[in-house]
């Protein structure tokens, strides 16, 4: 696995350094500084120099770097780096140069705990927080008791959950969140449409409950089974370690003992049968060299009981635009000269509703005429209780030996932010 772990700032200074094996010296950090940090042409996250491979992730002007001489599993190395980043965010709220410098003692404790001789160990945030903390424990008797519980949790069957969790009100919240990516041609043909989704869960349940979570009856993951009508086709799925995969393969039921609090239960991707929430119909006409006319129509492609909120369209204008006269019946439209776009904001669009913007952009004369590249229209929005992939939660059941009653909540959210683009 990995032999060394570093955190660099954007200047190439080493903030955190840990050598797990003896096949490297600390001077290996200078190689990364010269070859990667000081070289603006490097774009690949993996750099191999001789027999040494550097795996790095950039986050908030920091480089999180793992170094190895072995033929390591690249996906596993990056999973370790991203898991470390998530742990730091959970501990410190964010990960940047200031938070690393202010908490370097805790960070050294964390990297020693989650990695042993270069091999990843327990990286469950809830478990780590029980014994790596910035708060002191006063009572020695209490410390001994807590130490016993931590040991049984970290080495037990469910390392992600303690058995003595208690709540007065037992609740489970499930959020199915999907991000729609769209690229549509000027002729109205879909060039790319896919969904990046994840199921986020917050479990406030006493004891050690068994949860069962059912998805669509027609859920296809195997490529050999594609082509079933009305089926939800997922290209790949990734589950939290608490999920029993055998049950999912057999009945599309997710069985698990949930961690306490908030966690990501499942992540998935879909590229087939994507339902596009908003349809954008642009008509843009260049009238000579002095004016451009716009007619942009937005149509909501979902039921009238649902609505899209926080809808923002960024409609590009030529670089030599002086003024834009905008007319809308819904929302507010304004020309932003610093960005060369018309920003059209709609607080809400009801399902089946159509909204239209008409505008005329006045252009200044230029000595040399340049062809307008026509960048795509960007659309941001949120639609509650709608999934673009068609994924739905059929049921959520909680079983616990004390047979308590629990309250379950399920919410769906489909959104786009900078990834829903229409060319014209």
Coordinates of C-alpha atoms in Angstrom, one line a residue:
X1 CA 0.0 0.0 0.0
X2 CA 1.4 3.5 0.7
X3 CA 4.8 4.3 2.3
X4 CA 4.4 8.0 3.0
X5 CA 1.6 10.6 3.5
X6 CA 2.0 14.3 3.1
X7 CA -0.1 17.5 3.1
X8 CA 1.4 20.5 1.2
X9 CA 0.1 24.0 0.9
X10 CA -0.1 25.8 -2.4
X11 CA 3.5 27.1 -2.0
X12 CA 4.8 23.5 -1.7
X13 CA 5.5 23.8 2.1
X14 CA 5.0 20.5 4.0
X15 CA 2.3 20.9 6.7
X16 CA 1.9 17.2 7.6
X17 CA 4.5 14.5 7.1
X18 CA 4.3 10.8 8.0
X19 CA 6.6 8.0 6.8
X20 CA 5.0 4.6 7.3
X21 CA 7.9 2.5 5.9
X22 CA 11.6 2.8 5.6
X23 CA 11.8 2.8 1.8
X24 CA 11.5 6.6 1.7
X25 CA 13.2 9.5 3.3
X26 CA 11.5 12.8 4.1
X27 CA 13.4 14.4 1.2
X28 CA 10.9 12.6 -1.2
X29 CA 8.6 15.6 -0.4
X30 CA 11.1 17.8 -2.4
X31 CA 10.5 15.7 -5.5
X32 CA 6.8 16.3 -5.4
X33 CA 7.2 20.0 -4.7
X34 CA 9.5 20.4 -7.8
X35 CA 7.7 18.0 -10.2
X36 CA 4.1 18.8 -9.3
X37 CA 3.5 21.9 -7.1
X38 CA 6.0 24.1 -9.1
X39 CA 4.9 22.6 -12.5
X40 CA 1.6 24.2 -13.7
X41 CA 1.4 21.8 -16.7
X42 CA 0.8 18.7 -14.4
X43 CA -2.9 17.8 -14.5
X44 CA -2.9 14.1 -13.8
X45 CA -3.6 13.1 -10.1
X46 CA -1.1 10.2 -10.5
X47 CA 2.6 11.0 -11.3
X48 CA 5.1 8.1 -11.6
X49 CA 8.8 9.0 -11.5
X50 CA 11.0 6.0 -11.8
X51 CA 9.6 3.4 -9.4
X52 CA 7.9 6.0 -7.2
X53 CA 4.2 6.9 -7.6
X54 CA 2.6 10.1 -6.2
X55 CA -1.2 10.1 -5.7
X56 CA -2.5 13.6 -4.9
X57 CA -5.9 15.2 -4.3
X58 CA -6.3 19.0 -4.4
X59 CA -8.7 20.5 -1.9
X60 CA -8.9 24.3 -0.9
X61 CA -5.3 25.0 -2.2
X62 CA -3.9 22.0 -0.3
X63 CA -2.3 18.9 -1.8
X64 CA -3.2 15.6 0.1
X65 CA -0.5 13.2 -1.2
X66 CA 0.1 9.5 -0.8
X67 CA 3.4 8.0 -2.0
X68 CA 4.3 4.4 -2.8
X69 CA 6.8 2.2 -4.6
X70 CA 4.6 -0.8 -4.9
X71 CA 1.9 -1.5 -7.6
X72 CA -0.8 -0.3 -5.3
X73 CA -4.6 -0.3 -6.1
X74 CA -5.1 3.3 -7.3
X75 CA -8.8 3.4 -6.4
X76 CA -8.0 2.2 -2.9
X77 CA -5.4 4.9 -2.4
X78 CA -7.7 7.7 -3.6
X79 CA -10.6 6.3 -1.4
X80 CA -8.2 6.6 1.6
X81 CA -7.3 10.2 0.6
X82 CA -11.0 11.2 0.2
X83 CA -11.9 9.4 3.4
X84 CA -9.2 11.4 5.3
X85 CA -10.6 14.6 3.8
X86 CA -14.1 13.7 5.0
X87 CA -12.8 12.9 8.5
X88 CA -11.1 16.3 8.7
X89 CA -14.2 18.1 7.6
X90 CA -16.2 16.3 10.2
X91 CA -13.7 17.2 12.9
X92 CA -12.8 20.8 12.0
X93 CA -15.8 21.9 9.8
X94 CA -13.5 22.4 6.8
X95 CA -10.0 21.5 5.6
X96 CA -7.7 24.3 4.6
X97 CA -4.2 25.5 5.6
X98 CA -5.4 27.3 8.7
X99 CA -7.4 24.4 10.1
X100 CA -4.5 22.0 9.4
X101 CA -2.0 24.3 11.3
X102 CA -4.4 24.8 14.2
X103 CA -5.1 21.1 14.6
X104 CA -1.9 19.3 13.5
X105 CA -1.7 17.3 16.7
X106 CA -5.2 15.8 16.2
X107 CA -4.4 15.2 12.5
X108 CA -1.3 13.2 13.4
X109 CA -3.3 11.1 15.8
X110 CA -5.9 10.5 13.1
X111 CA -3.4 9.5 10.3
X112 CA -1.7 7.1 12.8
X113 CA -5.1 5.6 13.7
X114 CA -6.6 5.2 10.3
X115 CA -3.3 3.8 8.7
X116 CA -1.0 1.2 10.1
X117 CA 2.3 0.4 8.2
X118 CA 0.7 1.9 5.1
X119 CA -2.5 -0.1 5.2
X120 CA -5.9 1.6 5.9
X121 CA -7.5 0.7 9.2
X122 CA -10.7 1.8 10.9
X123 CA -11.9 5.1 9.3
X124 CA -15.4 5.3 10.7
X125 CA -15.9 8.9 11.9
X126 CA -18.2 8.0 14.8
X127 CA -15.8 5.4 16.1
X128 CA -12.8 7.8 15.8
X129 CA -14.6 10.5 17.6
X130 CA -15.1 8.3 20.7
X131 CA -11.3 8.1 21.4
X132 CA -9.7 10.9 19.4
X133 CA -11.1 14.1 20.8
X134 CA -9.9 17.6 21.8
X135 CA -11.9 17.3 25.1
X136 CA -10.3 15.8 28.2
X137 CA -12.0 13.1 30.3
X138 CA -11.8 13.9 34.0
X139 CA -13.0 10.6 35.7
X140 CA -10.5 7.7 35.5
X141 CA -13.4 5.2 36.2
X142 CA -15.4 6.7 33.3
X143 CA -12.3 6.6 31.1
X144 CA -11.8 2.9 31.8
X145 CA -15.5 2.1 31.1
X146 CA -15.4 4.2 27.8
X147 CA -12.2 2.4 26.8
X148 CA -13.9 -1.0 27.2
X149 CA -16.8 0.2 25.0
X150 CA -14.5 1.6 22.3
X151 CA -12.6 -1.6 22.1
X152 CA -15.7 -3.8 21.7
X153 CA -17.0 -1.4 19.1
X154 CA -13.8 -1.1 17.0
X155 CA -13.2 -4.9 17.1
X156 CA -16.9 -6.0 16.9
X157 CA -19.2 -7.0 14.1
X158 CA -20.6 -3.5 13.8
X159 CA -17.6 -1.2 14.2
X160 CA -19.7 1.7 13.0
X161 CA -22.3 1.6 15.8
X162 CA -22.4 1.3 19.6
X163 CA -25.1 -0.9 21.2
X164 CA -26.0 1.5 24.1
X165 CA -27.4 4.4 21.9
X166 CA -30.7 5.7 23.3
X167 CA -33.2 8.3 22.0
X168 CA -36.5 9.4 23.5
X169 CA -38.0 9.8 20.0
X170 CA -36.9 7.2 17.4
X171 CA -36.7 8.7 13.9
X172 CA -35.1 7.9 10.5
X173 CA -34.8 10.5 7.7
X174 CA -34.0 9.5 4.2
X175 CA -33.0 12.0 1.5
X176 CA -32.7 10.8 -2.1
X177 CA -30.6 13.6 -3.8
X178 CA -29.9 13.6 -7.5
X179 CA -27.8 16.0 -9.6
X180 CA -28.8 16.1 -13.3
X181 CA -26.2 16.7 -16.0
X182 CA -27.4 17.7 -19.4
X183 CA -25.8 18.9 -22.6
X184 CA -28.3 19.7 -25.4
X185 CA -27.4 20.7 -29.0
X186 CA -28.8 23.7 -30.8
X187 CA -31.1 21.4 -32.7
X188 CA -32.6 20.1 -29.5
X189 CA -30.8 16.7 -29.5
X190 CA -29.6 15.4 -26.2
X191 CA -25.8 15.0 -26.4
X192 CA -25.4 13.9 -22.8
X193 CA -27.9 13.2 -20.0
X194 CA -27.0 11.5 -16.8
X195 CA -27.8 11.5 -13.1
X196 CA -25.4 11.4 -10.1
X197 CA -27.4 10.4 -7.1
X198 CA -26.9 9.5 -3.5
X199 CA -29.1 8.4 -0.6
X200 CA -28.3 10.3 2.6
X201 CA -29.7 9.0 5.9
X202 CA -30.0 10.3 9.4
X203 CA -30.8 7.6 11.9
X204 CA -31.7 8.6 15.4
X205 CA -32.7 5.1 16.6
X206 CA -32.1 3.4 20.0
X207 CA -30.3 0.1 20.5
X208 CA -29.0 -1.9 17.5
X209 CA -31.9 -1.7 15.0
X210 CA -32.1 -3.7 11.8
X211 CA -33.3 -1.5 8.9
X212 CA -34.8 -2.8 5.6
X213 CA -35.0 -0.4 2.7
X214 CA -36.8 -1.3 -0.6
X215 CA -36.2 0.3 -4.0
X216 CA -38.0 0.0 -7.3
X217 CA -39.3 -3.4 -8.3
X218 CA -37.8 -2.9 -11.8
X219 CA -34.3 -1.9 -10.9
X220 CA -31.6 -3.0 -13.4
X221 CA -27.9 -2.9 -12.6
X222 CA -26.5 -5.8 -14.7
X223 CA -25.8 -4.7 -18.2
X224 CA -27.1 -8.0 -19.6
X225 CA -30.6 -7.2 -18.3
X226 CA -30.9 -3.8 -20.0
X227 CA -33.9 -3.0 -22.2
X228 CA -36.7 -3.8 -19.7
X229 CA -39.6 -1.4 -20.2
X230 CA -40.2 1.2 -17.5
X231 CA -37.1 -0.1 -15.6
X232 CA -34.7 2.1 -13.6
X233 CA -31.3 1.4 -15.0
X234 CA -28.3 2.2 -12.7
X235 CA -24.8 2.1 -14.2
X236 CA -23.0 1.5 -10.9
X237 CA -23.8 1.5 -7.2
X238 CA -21.6 2.0 -4.1
X239 CA -22.9 1.2 -0.6
X240 CA -21.9 2.0 2.9
X241 CA -20.0 -0.8 4.6
X242 CA -23.0 -1.5 6.8
X243 CA -25.1 -2.8 3.9
X244 CA -25.5 -6.6 3.4
X245 CA -24.9 -6.9 -0.4
X246 CA -26.3 -10.5 -0.7
X247 CA -29.8 -9.2 0.2
X248 CA -29.6 -6.4 -2.3
X249 CA -28.5 -8.8 -5.2
X250 CA -31.4 -11.2 -4.4
X251 CA -34.4 -8.8 -3.8
X252 CA -33.2 -5.2 -4.3
X253 CA -33.7 -4.8 -0.6
X254 CA -31.0 -2.9 1.4
X255 CA -30.6 -4.5 4.8
X256 CA -28.3 -2.9 7.3
X257 CA -27.6 -1.8 10.9
X258 CA -27.2 1.9 10.5
X259 CA -24.5 4.1 12.1
X260 CA -25.7 6.6 14.6
X261 CA -26.5 10.0 13.1
X262 CA -25.9 11.1 9.5
X263 CA -24.2 9.0 6.8
X264 CA -24.3 8.2 3.1
X265 CA -26.1 4.9 2.6
X266 CA -25.7 4.6 -1.2
X267 CA -24.2 6.4 -4.2
X268 CA -25.3 5.6 -7.8
X269 CA -25.2 6.8 -11.4
X270 CA -27.7 6.5 -14.2
X271 CA -27.4 7.3 -17.9
X272 CA -30.6 5.7 -19.3
X273 CA -34.2 6.8 -19.2
X274 CA -33.3 10.1 -17.6
X275 CA -36.4 12.4 -17.1
X276 CA -35.4 16.0 -17.7
X277 CA -37.3 18.3 -15.2
X278 CA -37.0 21.5 -17.3
X279 CA -37.2 21.9 -21.1
X280 CA -35.5 25.1 -22.4
X281 CA -36.5 26.3 -25.9
X282 CA -34.1 29.1 -27.1
X283 CA -34.5 31.2 -30.2
X284 CA -31.6 33.6 -30.6
X285 CA -31.3 35.7 -33.8
X286 CA -28.5 38.0 -34.8
X287 CA -30.0 41.1 -36.5
X288 CA -27.1 42.4 -38.5
X289 CA -24.1 43.6 -36.5
X290 CA -26.0 45.9 -34.1
X291 CA -28.6 43.8 -32.3
X292 CA -29.4 40.3 -31.0
X293 CA -32.9 39.2 -30.2
X294 CA -33.8 36.5 -27.6
X295 CA -36.9 34.5 -27.0
X296 CA -36.3 31.9 -24.2
X297 CA -39.1 29.6 -23.1
X298 CA -38.9 27.4 -20.0
X299 CA -41.3 24.5 -19.6
X300 CA -41.7 22.3 -16.5
X301 CA -41.9 18.6 -17.4
X302 CA -43.4 17.2 -14.2
X303 CA -46.8 17.0 -12.5
X304 CA -48.7 20.1 -11.6
X305 CA -48.6 19.2 -7.9
X306 CA -44.8 19.7 -8.0
X307 CA -42.8 22.8 -8.5
X308 CA -39.2 23.9 -9.3
X309 CA -37.7 26.5 -7.1
X310 CA -34.6 28.7 -7.2
X311 CA -34.6 28.6 -11.0
X312 CA -31.7 30.7 -12.5
X313 CA -30.9 30.9 -16.2
X314 CA -27.7 32.5 -17.4
X315 CA -28.1 33.5 -21.0
X316 CA -24.8 34.5 -22.7
X317 CA -24.6 37.8 -24.7
X318 CA -21.9 38.9 -27.2
X319 CA -18.7 40.5 -25.8
X320 CA -19.5 43.9 -27.4
X321 CA -23.0 44.2 -25.8
X322 CA -23.8 47.6 -24.4
X323 CA -27.3 47.3 -23.1
X324 CA -30.0 44.6 -22.9
X325 CA -33.8 45.3 -22.8
X326 CA -35.5 42.4 -21.0
X327 CA -39.2 41.6 -20.8
X328 CA -40.6 38.8 -18.6
X329 CA -44.0 38.1 -17.1
X330 CA -42.5 35.7 -14.4
X331 CA -39.5 36.3 -12.3
X332 CA -36.8 39.0 -12.7
X333 CA -34.3 39.4 -15.5
X334 CA -31.2 41.6 -15.5
X335 CA -28.1 42.0 -17.7
X336 CA -24.8 41.4 -15.8
X337 CA -22.1 43.1 -17.9
X338 CA -19.3 41.8 -15.8
X339 CA -20.2 38.2 -16.8
X340 CA -21.7 39.0 -20.3
X341 CA -24.9 37.2 -19.4
X342 CA -28.6 37.9 -18.8
X343 CA -29.5 36.4 -15.4
X344 CA -33.2 35.4 -15.3
X345 CA -34.3 34.3 -11.8
X346 CA -37.6 32.5 -11.1
X347 CA -38.6 31.8 -7.5
X348 CA -41.0 29.0 -8.5
X349 CA -42.3 27.2 -11.6
X350 CA -45.3 25.0 -11.2
X351 CA -45.5 21.7 -13.0
X352 CA -46.7 22.1 -16.6
X353 CA -46.2 25.8 -16.5
X354 CA -44.4 27.8 -19.3
X355 CA -42.4 31.0 -18.8
X356 CA -41.0 33.1 -21.6
X357 CA -38.3 35.8 -21.7
X358 CA -37.9 38.2 -24.6
X359 CA -34.9 40.4 -24.8
X360 CA -33.0 42.6 -27.3
X361 CA -29.2 43.1 -26.9
X362 CA -27.7 46.3 -28.4
X363 CA -24.2 45.9 -29.7
X364 CA -21.4 48.4 -30.1
X365 CA -19.7 48.6 -33.5
X366 CA -16.2 47.1 -33.7
X367 CA -13.5 47.6 -36.3
X368 CA -13.0 43.9 -36.8
X369 CA -16.0 41.6 -36.7
X370 CA -15.5 38.4 -34.7
X371 CA -17.8 35.4 -34.9
X372 CA -19.8 35.0 -31.7
X373 CA -19.0 31.6 -30.1
X374 CA -22.4 31.3 -28.6
X375 CA -21.7 29.7 -25.2
X376 CA -24.4 27.4 -23.8
X377 CA -27.2 28.6 -21.5
X378 CA -26.7 27.5 -17.9
X379 CA -29.7 26.5 -15.8
X380 CA -29.8 26.0 -12.0
X381 CA -32.9 24.6 -10.2
X382 CA -34.3 22.4 -7.5
X383 CA -37.3 20.2 -7.7
X384 CA -38.6 18.5 -4.5
X385 CA -40.3 15.1 -4.5
X386 CA -39.0 14.3 -8.0
X387 CA -36.2 12.0 -9.2
X388 CA -34.8 12.3 -12.7
X389 CA -33.7 8.6 -12.7
X390 CA -37.1 7.3 -11.5
X391 CA -35.6 5.8 -8.3
X392 CA -38.1 5.6 -5.5
X393 CA -38.2 4.2 -2.0
X394 CA -40.9 1.5 -1.8
X395 CA -40.6 1.0 2.0
X396 CA -38.4 1.6 5.0
X397 CA -38.8 -0.8 8.0
X398 CA -37.1 -0.7 11.4
X399 CA -36.8 -3.8 13.5
X400 CA -35.4 -3.8 17.1
X401 CA -35.7 -6.3 19.9
X402 CA -37.6 -3.9 22.2
X403 CA -40.2 -3.4 19.4
X404 CA -40.4 0.4 19.7
X405 CA -42.3 2.5 17.3
X406 CA -40.3 4.7 14.9
X407 CA -41.1 7.6 12.6
X408 CA -39.8 7.4 9.1
X409 CA -39.4 10.4 6.6
X410 CA -38.5 10.1 2.9
X411 CA -37.7 13.2 0.8
X412 CA -36.6 13.5 -2.9
X413 CA -34.6 16.3 -4.3
X414 CA -33.4 16.8 -7.9
X415 CA -31.2 19.7 -8.7
X416 CA -28.7 21.2 -11.2
X417 CA -25.9 23.6 -10.6
X418 CA -23.7 24.5 -13.6
X419 CA -24.2 21.1 -15.2
X420 CA -27.5 21.7 -17.1
X421 CA -26.5 23.3 -20.4
X422 CA -28.4 24.1 -23.6
X423 CA -26.7 25.3 -26.8
X424 CA -28.3 27.7 -29.2

